[in-house]
């Protein structure tokens, strides 16, 4: 049985470049075991088997230093520990990717929802929304509050928001009737008890809509809601929550899209 293989043969067989094999040789990770009378260096079958392990370890991002230790001096228990650590790293990365995918899915859903419901009005149950008002407006404390909200695994879709006092719909004046806030949504009521330090918005019956603004919420931007409320003699029973859900930028002009829930009797 043939037991001598030139670098070109090994490169083709294992699907790795000659430069990679030369690097493994130069860095003492794995050298060809045989030097022929002609001066050529040859890999043996055992070398090829070891190289296949090296390639597999690199594919799972085990460091060159660790691979060198594994190939040259490593017991089964030591190898098991290296692989257990790598398995743990992979599990953590999977969790992070799942979180990232969820965030992407939420953004995509908000865009689809905005396209479908812009300036349309429906009567729905509200989700469970927890929020903290920003008494001093947006300042350095805002980032800390945002970070705190994001630290709760069960608090979803954390975003900048506004609380619109119910008095606004009576006097039609934004000034002093809108307060900035940070809010998030809880989808499982089991976690409500963990958020008692924050205000909770949950109503069985709400006017729900999405509207757009250029800078801030104005009387004009939600006038269509006030007309609907007045025209149908609807009684508002609490403050409303308006959440910034997406945006677009055309010709250097930014438009924000706001999702609002107005609690009604």
mmCIF file with all atom_site columns, N, CA and C in Angstrom, residues 179-244:
data_model
loop_
_atom_site.group_PDB
_atom_site.id
_atom_site.type_symbol
_atom_site.label_atom_id
_atom_site.label_alt_id
_atom_site.label_comp_id
_atom_site.label_asym_id
_atom_site.label_entity_id
_atom_site.label_seq_id
_atom_site.pdbx_PDB_ins_code
_atom_site.Cartn_x
_atom_site.Cartn_y
_atom_site.Cartn_z
_atom_site.occupancy
_atom_site.B_iso_or_equiv
_atom_site.pdbx_formal_charge
_atom_site.auth_seq_id
_atom_site.auth_comp_id
_atom_site.auth_asym_id
_atom_site.auth_atom_id
_atom_site.pdbx_PDB_model_num
ATOM 1   N N  . UNK A 1 179 ? -45.323 63.096 27.145 1.00 0.00 ? 179 UNK A N  1
ATOM 2   C CA . UNK A 1 179 ? -44.100 62.836 27.907 1.00 0.00 ? 179 UNK A CA 1
ATOM 3   C C  . UNK A 1 179 ? -43.329 61.720 27.207 1.00 0.00 ? 179 UNK A C  1
ATOM 4   N N  . UNK A 1 180 ? -42.032 61.927 26.994 1.00 0.00 ? 180 UNK A N  1
ATOM 5   C CA . UNK A 1 180 ? -41.208 60.862 26.411 1.00 0.00 ? 180 UNK A CA 1
ATOM 6   C C  . UNK A 1 180 ? -41.079 59.701 27.394 1.00 0.00 ? 180 UNK A C  1
ATOM 7   N N  . UNK A 1 181 ? -40.865 58.501 26.843 1.00 0.00 ? 181 UNK A N  1
ATOM 8   C CA . UNK A 1 181 ? -40.751 57.304 27.684 1.00 0.00 ? 181 UNK A CA 1
ATOM 9   C C  . UNK A 1 181 ? -39.937 56.241 26.952 1.00 0.00 ? 181 UNK A C  1
ATOM 10  N N  . UNK A 1 182 ? -39.561 55.225 27.695 1.00 0.00 ? 182 UNK A N  1
ATOM 11  C CA . UNK A 1 182 ? -39.003 53.998 27.137 1.00 0.00 ? 182 UNK A CA 1
ATOM 12  C C  . UNK A 1 182 ? -39.994 52.897 27.447 1.00 0.00 ? 182 UNK A C  1
ATOM 13  N N  . UNK A 1 183 ? -40.311 52.063 26.459 1.00 0.00 ? 183 UNK A N  1
ATOM 14  C CA . UNK A 1 183 ? -41.305 51.013 26.705 1.00 0.00 ? 183 UNK A CA 1
ATOM 15  C C  . UNK A 1 183 ? -40.876 49.695 26.080 1.00 0.00 ? 183 UNK A C  1
ATOM 16  N N  . UNK A 1 184 ? -41.470 48.627 26.592 1.00 0.00 ? 184 UNK A N  1
ATOM 17  C CA . UNK A 1 184 ? -41.267 47.290 26.053 1.00 0.00 ? 184 UNK A CA 1
ATOM 18  C C  . UNK A 1 184 ? -42.530 46.477 26.245 1.00 0.00 ? 184 UNK A C  1
ATOM 19  N N  . UNK A 1 185 ? -42.641 45.387 25.512 1.00 0.00 ? 185 UNK A N  1
ATOM 20  C CA . UNK A 1 185 ? -43.854 44.566 25.530 1.00 0.00 ? 185 UNK A CA 1
ATOM 21  C C  . UNK A 1 185 ? -43.563 43.220 26.180 1.00 0.00 ? 185 UNK A C  1
ATOM 22  N N  . UNK A 1 186 ? -44.476 42.791 27.048 1.00 0.00 ? 186 UNK A N  1
ATOM 23  C CA . UNK A 1 186 ? -44.391 41.472 27.680 1.00 0.00 ? 186 UNK A CA 1
ATOM 24  C C  . UNK A 1 186 ? -45.460 40.583 27.057 1.00 0.00 ? 186 UNK A C  1
ATOM 25  N N  . UNK A 1 187 ? -45.049 39.426 26.544 1.00 0.00 ? 187 UNK A N  1
ATOM 26  C CA . UNK A 1 187 ? -46.002 38.533 25.888 1.00 0.00 ? 187 UNK A CA 1
ATOM 27  C C  . UNK A 1 187 ? -46.539 37.447 26.811 1.00 0.00 ? 187 UNK A C  1
ATOM 28  N N  . UNK A 1 188 ? -45.884 37.247 27.962 1.00 0.00 ? 188 UNK A N  1
ATOM 29  C CA . UNK A 1 188 ? -46.353 36.248 28.919 1.00 0.00 ? 188 UNK A CA 1
ATOM 30  C C  . UNK A 1 188 ? -46.618 36.929 30.253 1.00 0.00 ? 188 UNK A C  1
ATOM 31  N N  . UNK A 1 189 ? -47.855 36.843 30.732 1.00 0.00 ? 189 UNK A N  1
ATOM 32  C CA . UNK A 1 189 ? -48.242 37.535 31.959 1.00 0.00 ? 189 UNK A CA 1
ATOM 33  C C  . UNK A 1 189 ? -47.505 37.020 33.189 1.00 0.00 ? 189 UNK A C  1
ATOM 34  N N  . UNK A 1 190 ? -46.860 35.865 33.072 1.00 0.00 ? 190 UNK A N  1
ATOM 35  C CA . UNK A 1 190 ? -46.118 35.306 34.212 1.00 0.00 ? 190 UNK A CA 1
ATOM 36  C C  . UNK A 1 190 ? -45.031 36.257 34.706 1.00 0.00 ? 190 UNK A C  1
ATOM 37  N N  . UNK A 1 191 ? -44.544 37.121 33.822 1.00 0.00 ? 191 UNK A N  1
ATOM 38  C CA . UNK A 1 191 ? -43.408 37.972 34.170 1.00 0.00 ? 191 UNK A CA 1
ATOM 39  C C  . UNK A 1 191 ? -43.817 39.350 34.688 1.00 0.00 ? 191 UNK A C  1
ATOM 40  N N  . UNK A 1 192 ? -45.114 39.619 34.753 1.00 0.00 ? 192 UNK A N  1
ATOM 41  C CA . UNK A 1 192 ? -45.570 40.947 35.156 1.00 0.00 ? 192 UNK A CA 1
ATOM 42  C C  . UNK A 1 192 ? -45.049 41.321 36.536 1.00 0.00 ? 192 UNK A C  1
ATOM 43  N N  . UNK A 1 193 ? -45.044 40.346 37.446 1.00 0.00 ? 193 UNK A N  1
ATOM 44  C CA . UNK A 1 193 ? -44.604 40.618 38.812 1.00 0.00 ? 193 UNK A CA 1
ATOM 45  C C  . UNK A 1 193 ? -43.161 41.055 38.924 1.00 0.00 ? 193 UNK A C  1
ATOM 46  N N  . UNK A 1 194 ? -42.362 40.782 37.897 1.00 0.00 ? 194 UNK A N  1
ATOM 47  C CA . UNK A 1 194 ? -40.949 41.169 37.923 1.00 0.00 ? 194 UNK A CA 1
ATOM 48  C C  . UNK A 1 194 ? -40.720 42.619 37.506 1.00 0.00 ? 194 UNK A C  1
ATOM 49  N N  . UNK A 1 195 ? -41.797 43.303 37.090 1.00 0.00 ? 195 UNK A N  1
ATOM 50  C CA . UNK A 1 195 ? -41.646 44.652 36.544 1.00 0.00 ? 195 UNK A CA 1
ATOM 51  C C  . UNK A 1 195 ? -42.476 45.674 37.312 1.00 0.00 ? 195 UNK A C  1
ATOM 52  N N  . UNK A 1 196 ? -42.648 45.432 38.603 1.00 0.00 ? 196 UNK A N  1
ATOM 53  C CA . UNK A 1 196 ? -43.531 46.290 39.405 1.00 0.00 ? 196 UNK A CA 1
ATOM 54  C C  . UNK A 1 196 ? -42.991 47.711 39.558 1.00 0.00 ? 196 UNK A C  1
ATOM 55  N N  . UNK A 1 197 ? -41.720 47.920 39.252 1.00 0.00 ? 197 UNK A N  1
ATOM 56  C CA . UNK A 1 197 ? -41.145 49.268 39.369 1.00 0.00 ? 197 UNK A CA 1
ATOM 57  C C  . UNK A 1 197 ? -41.532 50.169 38.201 1.00 0.00 ? 197 UNK A C  1
ATOM 58  N N  . UNK A 1 198 ? -42.188 49.610 37.183 1.00 0.00 ? 198 UNK A N  1
ATOM 59  C CA . UNK A 1 198 ? -42.535 50.380 35.993 1.00 0.00 ? 198 UNK A CA 1
ATOM 60  C C  . UNK A 1 198 ? -44.049 50.475 35.834 1.00 0.00 ? 198 UNK A C  1
ATOM 61  N N  . UNK A 1 199 ? -44.468 51.445 35.054 1.00 0.00 ? 199 UNK A N  1
ATOM 62  C CA . UNK A 1 199 ? -45.893 51.606 34.786 1.00 0.00 ? 199 UNK A CA 1
ATOM 63  C C  . UNK A 1 199 ? -46.338 50.576 33.753 1.00 0.00 ? 199 UNK A C  1
ATOM 64  N N  . UNK A 1 200 ? -47.556 50.100 33.940 1.00 0.00 ? 200 UNK A N  1
ATOM 65  C CA . UNK A 1 200 ? -48.089 49.059 33.053 1.00 0.00 ? 200 UNK A CA 1
ATOM 66  C C  . UNK A 1 200 ? -49.288 49.592 32.280 1.00 0.00 ? 200 UNK A C  1
ATOM 67  N N  . UNK A 1 201 ? -49.294 49.338 30.982 1.00 0.00 ? 201 UNK A N  1
ATOM 68  C CA . UNK A 1 201 ? -50.419 49.708 30.119 1.00 0.00 ? 201 UNK A CA 1
ATOM 69  C C  . UNK A 1 201 ? -51.041 48.424 29.603 1.00 0.00 ? 201 UNK A C  1
ATOM 70  N N  . UNK A 1 202 ? -52.272 48.155 30.007 1.00 0.00 ? 202 UNK A N  1
ATOM 71  C CA . UNK A 1 202 ? -52.991 46.962 29.528 1.00 0.00 ? 202 UNK A CA 1
ATOM 72  C C  . UNK A 1 202 ? -54.480 47.237 29.596 1.00 0.00 ? 202 UNK A C  1
ATOM 73  N N  . UNK A 1 203 ? -55.127 47.310 28.433 1.00 0.00 ? 203 UNK A N  1
ATOM 74  C CA . UNK A 1 203 ? -56.562 47.576 28.360 1.00 0.00 ? 203 UNK A CA 1
ATOM 75  C C  . UNK A 1 203 ? -57.216 46.583 27.408 1.00 0.00 ? 203 UNK A C  1
ATOM 76  N N  . UNK A 1 204 ? -58.439 46.230 27.735 1.00 0.00 ? 204 UNK A N  1
ATOM 77  C CA . UNK A 1 204 ? -59.178 45.276 26.906 1.00 0.00 ? 204 UNK A CA 1
ATOM 78  C C  . UNK A 1 204 ? -59.699 45.906 25.618 1.00 0.00 ? 204 UNK A C  1
ATOM 79  N N  . UNK A 1 205 ? -59.791 47.237 25.606 1.00 0.00 ? 205 UNK A N  1
ATOM 80  C CA . UNK A 1 205 ? -60.367 47.894 24.436 1.00 0.00 ? 205 UNK A CA 1
ATOM 81  C C  . UNK A 1 205 ? -59.579 49.169 24.134 1.00 0.00 ? 205 UNK A C  1
ATOM 82  N N  . UNK A 1 206 ? -58.967 49.191 22.962 1.00 0.00 ? 206 UNK A N  1
ATOM 83  C CA . UNK A 1 206 ? -58.143 50.350 22.579 1.00 0.00 ? 206 UNK A CA 1
ATOM 84  C C  . UNK A 1 206 ? -58.365 50.704 21.116 1.00 0.00 ? 206 UNK A C  1
ATOM 85  N N  . UNK A 1 207 ? -58.285 51.997 20.836 1.00 0.00 ? 207 UNK A N  1
ATOM 86  C CA . UNK A 1 207 ? -58.108 52.427 19.449 1.00 0.00 ? 207 UNK A CA 1
ATOM 87  C C  . UNK A 1 207 ? -56.643 52.176 19.099 1.00 0.00 ? 207 UNK A C  1
ATOM 88  N N  . UNK A 1 208 ? -56.435 51.511 17.985 1.00 0.00 ? 208 UNK A N  1
ATOM 89  C CA . UNK A 1 208 ? -55.071 51.179 17.564 1.00 0.00 ? 208 UNK A CA 1
ATOM 90  C C  . UNK A 1 208 ? -54.850 51.719 16.160 1.00 0.00 ? 208 UNK A C  1
ATOM 91  N N  . UNK A 1 209 ? -53.705 52.378 15.962 1.00 0.00 ? 209 UNK A N  1
ATOM 92  C CA . UNK A 1 209 ? -53.408 52.916 14.635 1.00 0.00 ? 209 UNK A CA 1
ATOM 93  C C  . UNK A 1 209 ? -51.902 53.156 14.508 1.00 0.00 ? 209 UNK A C  1
ATOM 94  N N  . UNK A 1 210 ? -51.471 53.432 13.297 1.00 0.00 ? 210 UNK A N  1
ATOM 95  C CA . UNK A 1 210 ? -50.086 53.810 13.019 1.00 0.00 ? 210 UNK A CA 1
ATOM 96  C C  . UNK A 1 210 ? -50.104 55.101 12.208 1.00 0.00 ? 210 UNK A C  1
ATOM 97  N N  . UNK A 1 211 ? -49.311 56.071 12.639 1.00 0.00 ? 211 UNK A N  1
ATOM 98  C CA . UNK A 1 211 ? -49.239 57.338 11.909 1.00 0.00 ? 211 UNK A CA 1
ATOM 99  C C  . UNK A 1 211 ? -47.775 57.747 11.765 1.00 0.00 ? 211 UNK A C  1
ATOM 100 N N  . UNK A 1 212 ? -47.538 58.766 10.969 1.00 0.00 ? 212 UNK A N  1
ATOM 101 C CA . UNK A 1 212 ? -46.156 59.184 10.729 1.00 0.00 ? 212 UNK A CA 1
ATOM 102 C C  . UNK A 1 212 ? -45.929 60.612 11.193 1.00 0.00 ? 212 UNK A C  1
ATOM 103 N N  . UNK A 1 213 ? -44.681 60.891 11.569 1.00 0.00 ? 213 UNK A N  1
ATOM 104 C CA . UNK A 1 213 ? -44.292 62.233 11.989 1.00 0.00 ? 213 UNK A CA 1
ATOM 105 C C  . UNK A 1 213 ? -42.946 62.566 11.347 1.00 0.00 ? 213 UNK A C  1
ATOM 106 N N  . UNK A 1 214 ? -42.621 63.848 11.317 1.00 0.00 ? 214 UNK A N  1
ATOM 107 C CA . UNK A 1 214 ? -41.325 64.265 10.792 1.00 0.00 ? 214 UNK A CA 1
ATOM 108 C C  . UNK A 1 214 ? -40.304 64.497 11.901 1.00 0.00 ? 214 UNK A C  1
ATOM 109 N N  . UNK A 1 215 ? -40.723 65.122 12.982 1.00 0.00 ? 215 UNK A N  1
ATOM 110 C CA . UNK A 1 215 ? -39.815 65.350 14.112 1.00 0.00 ? 215 UNK A CA 1
ATOM 111 C C  . UNK A 1 215 ? -40.479 64.891 15.405 1.00 0.00 ? 215 UNK A C  1
ATOM 112 N N  . UNK A 1 216 ? -41.564 65.545 15.768 1.00 0.00 ? 216 UNK A N  1
ATOM 113 C CA . UNK A 1 216 ? -42.287 65.216 16.996 1.00 0.00 ? 216 UNK A CA 1
ATOM 114 C C  . UNK A 1 216 ? -43.754 64.982 16.684 1.00 0.00 ? 216 UNK A C  1
ATOM 115 N N  . UNK A 1 217 ? -44.435 64.374 17.645 1.00 0.00 ? 217 UNK A N  1
ATOM 116 C CA . UNK A 1 217 ? -45.883 64.217 17.530 1.00 0.00 ? 217 UNK A CA 1
ATOM 117 C C  . UNK A 1 217 ? -46.521 65.596 17.654 1.00 0.00 ? 217 UNK A C  1
ATOM 118 N N  . UNK A 1 218 ? -47.374 65.920 16.712 1.00 0.00 ? 218 UNK A N  1
ATOM 119 C CA . UNK A 1 218 ? -48.054 67.219 16.712 1.00 0.00 ? 218 UNK A CA 1
ATOM 120 C C  . UNK A 1 218 ? -49.558 67.013 16.692 1.00 0.00 ? 218 UNK A C  1
ATOM 121 N N  . UNK A 1 219 ? -50.279 68.128 16.904 1.00 0.00 ? 219 UNK A N  1
ATOM 122 C CA . UNK A 1 219 ? -51.739 68.058 16.834 1.00 0.00 ? 219 UNK A CA 1
ATOM 123 C C  . UNK A 1 219 ? -52.179 67.559 15.459 1.00 0.00 ? 219 UNK A C  1
ATOM 124 N N  . UNK A 1 220 ? -51.478 68.033 14.413 1.00 0.00 ? 220 UNK A N  1
ATOM 125 C CA . UNK A 1 220 ? -51.855 67.665 13.050 1.00 0.00 ? 220 UNK A CA 1
ATOM 126 C C  . UNK A 1 220 ? -51.639 66.178 12.777 1.00 0.00 ? 220 UNK A C  1
ATOM 127 N N  . UNK A 1 221 ? -50.577 65.607 13.332 1.00 0.00 ? 221 UNK A N  1
ATOM 128 C CA . UNK A 1 221 ? -50.246 64.218 13.014 1.00 0.00 ? 221 UNK A CA 1
ATOM 129 C C  . UNK A 1 221 ? -51.271 63.224 13.545 1.00 0.00 ? 221 UNK A C  1
ATOM 130 N N  . UNK A 1 222 ? -51.981 63.604 14.610 1.00 0.00 ? 222 UNK A N  1
ATOM 131 C CA . UNK A 1 222 ? -52.992 62.684 15.153 1.00 0.00 ? 222 UNK A CA 1
ATOM 132 C C  . UNK A 1 222 ? -54.398 63.286 15.129 1.00 0.00 ? 222 UNK A C  1
ATOM 133 N N  . UNK A 1 223 ? -54.569 64.311 14.288 1.00 0.00 ? 223 UNK A N  1
ATOM 134 C CA . UNK A 1 223 ? -55.888 64.932 14.184 1.00 0.00 ? 223 UNK A CA 1
ATOM 135 C C  . UNK A 1 223 ? -56.934 63.940 13.692 1.00 0.00 ? 223 UNK A C  1
ATOM 136 N N  . UNK A 1 224 ? -56.537 63.027 12.801 1.00 0.00 ? 224 UNK A N  1
ATOM 137 C CA . UNK A 1 224 ? -57.500 62.049 12.275 1.00 0.00 ? 224 UNK A CA 1
ATOM 138 C C  . UNK A 1 224 ? -58.036 61.148 13.388 1.00 0.00 ? 224 UNK A C  1
ATOM 139 N N  . UNK A 1 225 ? -57.237 60.925 14.409 1.00 0.00 ? 225 UNK A N  1
ATOM 140 C CA . UNK A 1 225 ? -57.692 60.119 15.550 1.00 0.00 ? 225 UNK A CA 1
ATOM 141 C C  . UNK A 1 225 ? -58.690 60.904 16.396 1.00 0.00 ? 225 UNK A C  1
ATOM 142 N N  . UNK A 1 226 ? -58.395 62.176 16.624 1.00 0.00 ? 226 UNK A N  1
ATOM 143 C CA . UNK A 1 226 ? -59.312 63.006 17.411 1.00 0.00 ? 226 UNK A CA 1
ATOM 144 C C  . UNK A 1 226 ? -60.660 63.144 16.706 1.00 0.00 ? 226 UNK A C  1
ATOM 145 N N  . UNK A 1 227 ? -60.632 63.290 15.384 1.00 0.00 ? 227 UNK A N  1
ATOM 146 C CA . UNK A 1 227 ? -61.891 63.384 14.633 1.00 0.00 ? 227 UNK A CA 1
ATOM 147 C C  . UNK A 1 227 ? -62.695 62.096 14.767 1.00 0.00 ? 227 UNK A C  1
ATOM 148 N N  . UNK A 1 228 ? -62.003 60.968 14.718 1.00 0.00 ? 228 UNK A N  1
ATOM 149 C CA . UNK A 1 228 ? -62.684 59.671 14.864 1.00 0.00 ? 228 UNK A CA 1
ATOM 150 C C  . UNK A 1 228 ? -63.289 59.549 16.252 1.00 0.00 ? 228 UNK A C  1
ATOM 151 N N  . UNK A 1 229 ? -62.548 59.954 17.261 1.00 0.00 ? 229 UNK A N  1
ATOM 152 C CA . UNK A 1 229 ? -63.026 59.863 18.649 1.00 0.00 ? 229 UNK A CA 1
ATOM 153 C C  . UNK A 1 229 ? -64.228 60.775 18.864 1.00 0.00 ? 229 UNK A C  1
ATOM 154 N N  . UNK A 1 230 ? -64.115 62.025 18.422 1.00 0.00 ? 230 UNK A N  1
ATOM 155 C CA . UNK A 1 230 ? -65.217 62.978 18.597 1.00 0.00 ? 230 UNK A CA 1
ATOM 156 C C  . UNK A 1 230 ? -66.427 62.572 17.767 1.00 0.00 ? 230 UNK A C  1
ATOM 157 N N  . UNK A 1 231 ? -66.186 62.116 16.546 1.00 0.00 ? 231 UNK A N  1
ATOM 158 C CA . UNK A 1 231 ? -67.285 61.761 15.657 1.00 0.00 ? 231 UNK A CA 1
ATOM 159 C C  . UNK A 1 231 ? -68.072 60.553 16.110 1.00 0.00 ? 231 UNK A C  1
ATOM 160 N N  . UNK A 1 232 ? -67.453 59.704 16.915 1.00 0.00 ? 232 UNK A N  1
ATOM 161 C CA . UNK A 1 232 ? -68.135 58.502 17.396 1.00 0.00 ? 232 UNK A CA 1
ATOM 162 C C  . UNK A 1 232 ? -68.442 58.553 18.892 1.00 0.00 ? 232 UNK A C  1
ATOM 163 N N  . UNK A 1 233 ? -68.303 59.766 19.473 1.00 0.00 ? 233 UNK A N  1
ATOM 164 C CA . UNK A 1 233 ? -68.596 59.967 20.903 1.00 0.00 ? 233 UNK A CA 1
ATOM 165 C C  . UNK A 1 233 ? -67.907 58.924 21.783 1.00 0.00 ? 233 UNK A C  1
ATOM 166 N N  . UNK A 1 234 ? -66.641 58.705 21.525 1.00 0.00 ? 234 UNK A N  1
ATOM 167 C CA . UNK A 1 234 ? -65.878 57.695 22.263 1.00 0.00 ? 234 UNK A CA 1
ATOM 168 C C  . UNK A 1 234 ? -65.253 58.322 23.507 1.00 0.00 ? 234 UNK A C  1
ATOM 169 N N  . UNK A 1 235 ? -65.347 57.614 24.621 1.00 0.00 ? 235 UNK A N  1
ATOM 170 C CA . UNK A 1 235 ? -64.770 58.096 25.876 1.00 0.00 ? 235 UNK A CA 1
ATOM 171 C C  . UNK A 1 235 ? -63.388 57.465 26.101 1.00 0.00 ? 235 UNK A C  1
ATOM 172 N N  . UNK A 1 236 ? -62.401 58.313 26.288 1.00 0.00 ? 236 UNK A N  1
ATOM 173 C CA . UNK A 1 236 ? -61.048 57.845 26.588 1.00 0.00 ? 236 UNK A CA 1
ATOM 174 C C  . UNK A 1 236 ? -60.913 57.676 28.095 1.00 0.00 ? 236 UNK A C  1
ATOM 175 N N  . UNK A 1 237 ? -60.371 56.553 28.532 1.00 0.00 ? 237 UNK A N  1
ATOM 176 C CA . UNK A 1 237 ? -60.350 56.251 29.967 1.00 0.00 ? 237 UNK A CA 1
ATOM 177 C C  . UNK A 1 237 ? -58.942 56.257 30.575 1.00 0.00 ? 237 UNK A C  1
ATOM 178 N N  . UNK A 1 238 ? -57.944 56.634 29.803 1.00 0.00 ? 238 UNK A N  1
ATOM 179 C CA . UNK A 1 238 ? -56.585 56.662 30.354 1.00 0.00 ? 238 UNK A CA 1
ATOM 180 C C  . UNK A 1 238 ? -55.601 57.257 29.372 1.00 0.00 ? 238 UNK A C  1
ATOM 181 N N  . UNK A 1 239 ? -54.368 57.374 29.808 1.00 0.00 ? 239 UNK A N  1
ATOM 182 C CA . UNK A 1 239 ? -53.317 57.884 28.928 1.00 0.00 ? 239 UNK A CA 1
ATOM 183 C C  . UNK A 1 239 ? -53.026 56.886 27.808 1.00 0.00 ? 239 UNK A C  1
ATOM 184 N N  . UNK A 1 240 ? -52.587 57.407 26.680 1.00 0.00 ? 240 UNK A N  1
ATOM 185 C CA . UNK A 1 240 ? -52.255 56.573 25.524 1.00 0.00 ? 240 UNK A CA 1
ATOM 186 C C  . UNK A 1 240 ? -50.749 56.333 25.468 1.00 0.00 ? 240 UNK A C  1
ATOM 187 N N  . UNK A 1 241 ? -50.372 55.231 24.837 1.00 0.00 ? 241 UNK A N  1
ATOM 188 C CA . UNK A 1 241 ? -48.956 54.930 24.618 1.00 0.00 ? 241 UNK A CA 1
ATOM 189 C C  . UNK A 1 241 ? -48.685 54.915 23.118 1.00 0.00 ? 241 UNK A C  1
ATOM 190 N N  . UNK A 1 242 ? -47.684 55.688 22.707 1.00 0.00 ? 242 UNK A N  1
ATOM 191 C CA . UNK A 1 242 ? -47.282 55.753 21.298 1.00 0.00 ? 242 UNK A CA 1
ATOM 192 C C  . UNK A 1 242 ? -45.829 55.296 21.205 1.00 0.00 ? 242 UNK A C  1
ATOM 193 N N  . UNK A 1 243 ? -45.587 54.260 20.391 1.00 0.00 ? 243 UNK A N  1
ATOM 194 C CA . UNK A 1 243 ? -44.249 53.652 20.306 1.00 0.00 ? 243 UNK A CA 1
ATOM 195 C C  . UNK A 1 243 ? -43.638 53.859 18.921 1.00 0.00 ? 243 UNK A C  1
ATOM 196 N N  . UNK A 1 244 ? -42.392 54.308 18.893 1.00 0.00 ? 244 UNK A N  1
ATOM 197 C CA . UNK A 1 244 ? -41.667 54.472 17.633 1.00 0.00 ? 244 UNK A CA 1
ATOM 198 C C  . UNK A 1 244 ? -41.282 53.080 17.127 1.00 0.00 ? 244 UNK A C  1
#
